[in-house]
Amino acid sequence: MSEHPLDVLFAAARDGESVVVPPGWGQGRATFGGVVAGAMLSRVLAAVELPEQDVRAMTINFVGPVEAGDARVTAEVLRQGKSATQVEARVTQADASGVESVRAVALVTIGAARPSSLALAASPVGRDLPDHDSLTPIPYIEGVTPEFIARLDMRLAKGRGPFSGGADGDMHGYMSFREPTDDFGLAHLVALVDCWPPAAGQMLTKVVPMSTMTWTMDFVAPVTGTGADRWWYEVTTDAAHDGYGHTAARVYTASGEPVVISRQTVAVFG
């Protein structure tokens, strides 16, 4: 049985509602969103017993911080038709006084393939990607970078670090697990997709808190691979004003084939 923390968490979410959110994946006092979303997706897929390649979209709202420790992940089927299924998932957790509250909510759309006259595939990258080994990994610096950076290999090809006064909010780079997972599925890729800092933050010149509020993913191709695979990420900041940033991202295989379209709304407190 795998001992990788994400394999353990996602397996627990598949088996039932009670999970233990692992330490070491923090972003401030909260567990970073990809881990939370992956746990919710694992519970949904187990609850409906449908194949993960039929997951078409997932929307997540981060209501409050999910901390390391005991939590409950639930899934409720809102509607199940002949081909389309809509499921709501929630993560709840008790505070120090024992009061349980909702920390994250997700809506997952699952749709079986059916005959269609439409046949338009998402576009590949369309250019040669840089050599992975030519790029420097983002280092984990205790007390400076989020602790989950120690778990991930992120290599920036375009863009800058947060609060560096960049000219725009665009980023490109590779992402993978430093310690490969034994299992690998859609939940693991979802965990990776959220690893990059809010792209608009690189335009800031001083450190301010930032937090993802909503996150939507469209899955445009089945996910295949292993826990050792590298994935290519490109994000553009569409707008940033009034204390919020709006970004659009795409995730590709290391060979440039499209897999995920992702959008986020980020609160910027300063």
XYZ file of C-alpha atoms in Angstrom:
270
model
C 0.000 0.000 0.000
C 1.301 3.443 -0.922
C 2.554 5.671 1.873
C 2.601 8.900 -0.161
C 0.429 11.403 1.773
C -1.774 12.194 -1.216
C -2.311 8.532 -2.069
C -3.345 7.926 1.542
C -5.680 10.949 1.624
C -7.371 10.227 -1.700
C -7.782 6.527 -0.835
C -9.409 7.494 2.480
C -11.791 9.851 0.655
C -12.759 7.048 -1.711
C -13.391 4.687 1.206
C -15.565 6.993 3.292
C -16.287 10.468 4.612
C -13.704 10.633 7.411
C -10.204 11.683 6.325
C -7.054 13.048 7.884
C -5.624 16.004 5.980
C -1.850 15.457 5.982
C 0.590 17.991 7.406
C 3.326 19.417 5.216
C 1.020 20.738 2.473
C 0.270 24.093 4.049
C -0.053 27.543 2.552
C -0.110 29.743 5.594
C -2.463 28.086 8.088
C -4.515 26.477 5.316
C -3.845 23.343 3.306
C -3.288 24.398 -0.291
C -6.362 24.147 -2.469
C -5.272 21.427 -4.858
C -5.094 18.869 -2.045
C -8.571 19.851 -0.834
C -10.040 19.684 -4.343
C -8.419 16.304 -4.995
C -9.977 14.864 -1.843
C -13.436 16.126 -2.850
C -13.106 14.692 -6.347
C -12.032 11.322 -4.915
C -15.153 11.209 -2.701
C -17.406 12.164 -5.624
C -16.066 9.455 -7.917
C -16.468 6.811 -5.239
C -19.979 7.965 -4.368
C -21.309 7.718 -7.923
C -19.075 4.855 -9.111
C -18.492 6.508 -12.489
C -15.194 6.533 -14.425
C -12.965 9.554 -13.910
C -12.481 10.008 -17.673
C -16.127 11.123 -17.783
C -15.510 14.087 -15.447
C -16.141 17.181 -17.585
C -15.883 20.073 -15.129
C -15.337 20.967 -11.502
C -15.997 24.251 -9.692
C -14.607 24.822 -6.201
C -15.381 27.561 -3.688
C -12.937 27.910 -0.809
C -15.121 29.000 2.107
C -12.534 28.827 4.871
C -9.095 27.351 5.546
C -8.802 23.564 5.664
C -6.175 22.716 8.260
C -4.131 19.561 8.729
C -5.979 17.011 10.806
C -9.393 15.352 10.929
C -11.961 16.446 8.359
C -15.116 15.147 6.726
C -15.609 14.947 2.953
C -19.160 14.349 1.745
C -20.770 13.972 -1.665
C -24.440 14.406 -2.631
C -25.814 13.461 -6.040
C -27.983 16.374 -7.149
C -29.171 14.757 -10.349
C -28.249 11.637 -12.285
C -29.574 11.292 -15.833
C -28.873 8.888 -18.652
C -25.518 10.468 -19.457
C -24.991 13.499 -17.180
C -24.549 13.508 -13.404
C -24.211 16.531 -11.121
C -22.653 16.049 -7.679
C -21.949 18.434 -4.824
C -19.027 17.774 -2.468
C -18.165 19.470 0.811
C -15.289 19.524 3.233
C -16.239 20.262 6.828
C -13.968 20.580 9.807
C -14.335 21.375 13.492
C -12.648 24.386 15.056
C -10.880 24.422 18.414
C -14.207 24.671 20.222
C -15.596 21.642 18.383
C -17.988 23.582 16.138
C -18.031 22.082 12.637
C -18.233 24.384 9.623
C -18.001 24.134 5.845
C -14.498 24.856 4.570
C -14.865 24.059 0.839
C -17.650 23.242 -1.616
C -17.393 21.741 -5.102
C -19.772 21.014 -7.961
C -18.654 18.223 -10.269
C -20.169 17.576 -13.701
C -19.783 14.041 -15.029
C -20.923 13.171 -18.538
C -20.636 9.896 -20.402
C -19.481 10.132 -24.012
C -22.319 10.117 -26.549
C -22.596 10.457 -30.339
C -22.186 14.050 -31.541
C -21.719 15.925 -34.805
C -19.251 18.231 -33.037
C -15.607 17.235 -33.160
C -13.302 20.088 -32.144
C -10.284 19.177 -30.023
C -8.537 21.648 -27.720
C -5.424 23.131 -29.293
C -1.956 21.853 -28.342
C 0.784 24.242 -27.251
C 1.861 24.733 -30.871
C 5.547 25.371 -30.182
C 8.539 23.574 -28.731
C 8.585 23.578 -24.940
C 11.824 24.361 -23.090
C 13.954 21.529 -21.779
C 12.825 20.681 -18.267
C 16.333 20.184 -16.882
C 17.465 23.588 -18.184
C 15.080 25.309 -15.756
C 15.857 25.848 -12.067
C 13.429 24.407 -9.509
C 11.693 26.915 -7.267
C 13.427 26.337 -3.922
C 11.686 25.633 -0.662
C 12.839 28.206 1.906
C 11.485 27.537 5.386
C 9.542 30.503 6.689
C 9.533 32.207 3.290
C 7.858 29.953 0.731
C 4.696 27.907 1.451
C 5.557 24.545 2.988
C 3.941 22.562 0.156
C 6.717 23.812 -2.155
C 8.950 21.225 -0.456
C 6.683 18.525 -1.937
C 6.560 19.797 -5.523
C 9.010 20.372 -8.360
C 8.035 23.671 -10.015
C 10.235 25.135 -12.751
C 9.405 28.604 -13.996
C 10.063 29.311 -17.694
C 8.246 32.651 -17.933
C 7.207 35.060 -15.215
C 8.559 36.057 -11.835
C 8.021 35.319 -8.194
C 5.227 36.963 -6.203
C 5.633 40.606 -5.159
C 8.495 41.200 -7.608
C 7.021 44.077 -9.610
C 6.568 42.222 -12.886
C 5.146 43.942 -15.964
C 2.309 41.438 -16.386
C 0.593 38.510 -14.679
C 1.607 35.702 -17.038
C 3.483 32.521 -16.051
C 4.676 29.368 -17.800
C 6.415 26.374 -16.256
C 6.639 22.678 -15.454
C 5.129 21.049 -12.376
C 5.486 17.579 -10.867
C 5.806 15.815 -7.523
C 9.276 15.775 -5.969
C 8.434 12.356 -4.542
C 6.385 10.518 -7.195
C 3.061 9.144 -6.039
C 2.455 5.414 -6.443
C -1.086 6.043 -7.639
C -1.985 8.648 -10.231
C -5.361 9.822 -11.423
C -7.412 12.926 -11.976
C -7.343 13.859 -8.273
C -3.531 13.919 -8.323
C -3.464 16.177 -11.381
C -6.016 18.482 -9.765
C -3.672 18.775 -6.782
C -0.846 19.839 -9.087
C -2.852 22.381 -11.061
C -3.329 24.626 -8.034
C 0.326 24.691 -6.985
C 1.324 27.957 -8.707
C 1.010 31.240 -6.811
C -1.700 33.668 -7.941
C -0.267 34.972 -11.201
C -1.361 38.561 -10.616
C 0.766 38.625 -7.461
C 3.986 38.978 -9.432
C 2.920 42.503 -10.448
C 2.824 43.634 -6.819
C 5.845 45.329 -5.244
C 5.075 44.504 -1.611
C 3.979 41.389 0.250
C 0.201 41.221 0.767
C -2.105 38.290 1.568
C -3.791 36.586 -1.399
C -6.362 33.811 -1.402
C -8.194 31.855 -4.106
C -11.964 32.302 -3.801
C -13.294 30.304 -6.747
C -11.620 27.831 -9.078
C -13.137 26.201 -12.148
C -11.617 23.434 -14.260
C -12.752 21.975 -17.564
C -11.221 18.591 -18.375
C -10.729 18.456 -22.144
C -8.931 15.104 -22.437
C -8.620 11.914 -20.358
C -5.782 11.962 -17.850
C -3.211 9.218 -18.228
C 0.252 9.001 -16.752
C 2.168 8.260 -13.591
C 3.084 10.097 -10.436
C 6.514 10.820 -11.923
C 5.194 12.682 -14.988
C 5.788 16.380 -15.624
C 3.033 18.745 -16.719
C 3.249 22.096 -18.486
C 1.277 25.068 -17.112
C 0.472 28.417 -18.741
C -1.533 31.164 -17.020
C -2.593 34.668 -18.069
C -4.016 37.366 -15.828
C -7.088 38.714 -17.624
C -7.848 41.483 -15.130
C -6.819 42.625 -11.659
C -8.570 45.488 -9.850
C -10.707 46.347 -6.805
C -8.869 43.751 -4.723
C -9.463 40.779 -7.047
C -7.482 39.048 -9.782
C -8.964 36.965 -12.598
C -6.757 34.394 -14.307
C -7.085 31.849 -17.103
C -4.754 28.851 -17.343
C -4.176 25.747 -19.440
C -2.446 22.516 -18.470
C -0.677 20.324 -21.005
C 1.258 17.097 -21.003
C 5.032 17.447 -21.265
C 4.629 16.851 -25.016
C 2.207 19.777 -25.327
C -1.172 18.009 -25.481
C -4.010 19.882 -23.716
C -5.657 18.352 -20.644
C -7.206 21.040 -18.411
C -8.570 24.575 -18.789
C -8.562 26.392 -15.452
C -9.905 29.746 -14.222
C -9.531 31.368 -10.803
C -10.779 34.413 -8.957
C -8.268 35.494 -6.322
C -8.765 37.975 -3.467
C -5.828 40.388 -3.066
C -5.760 42.071 0.337
C -3.673 45.110 -0.490
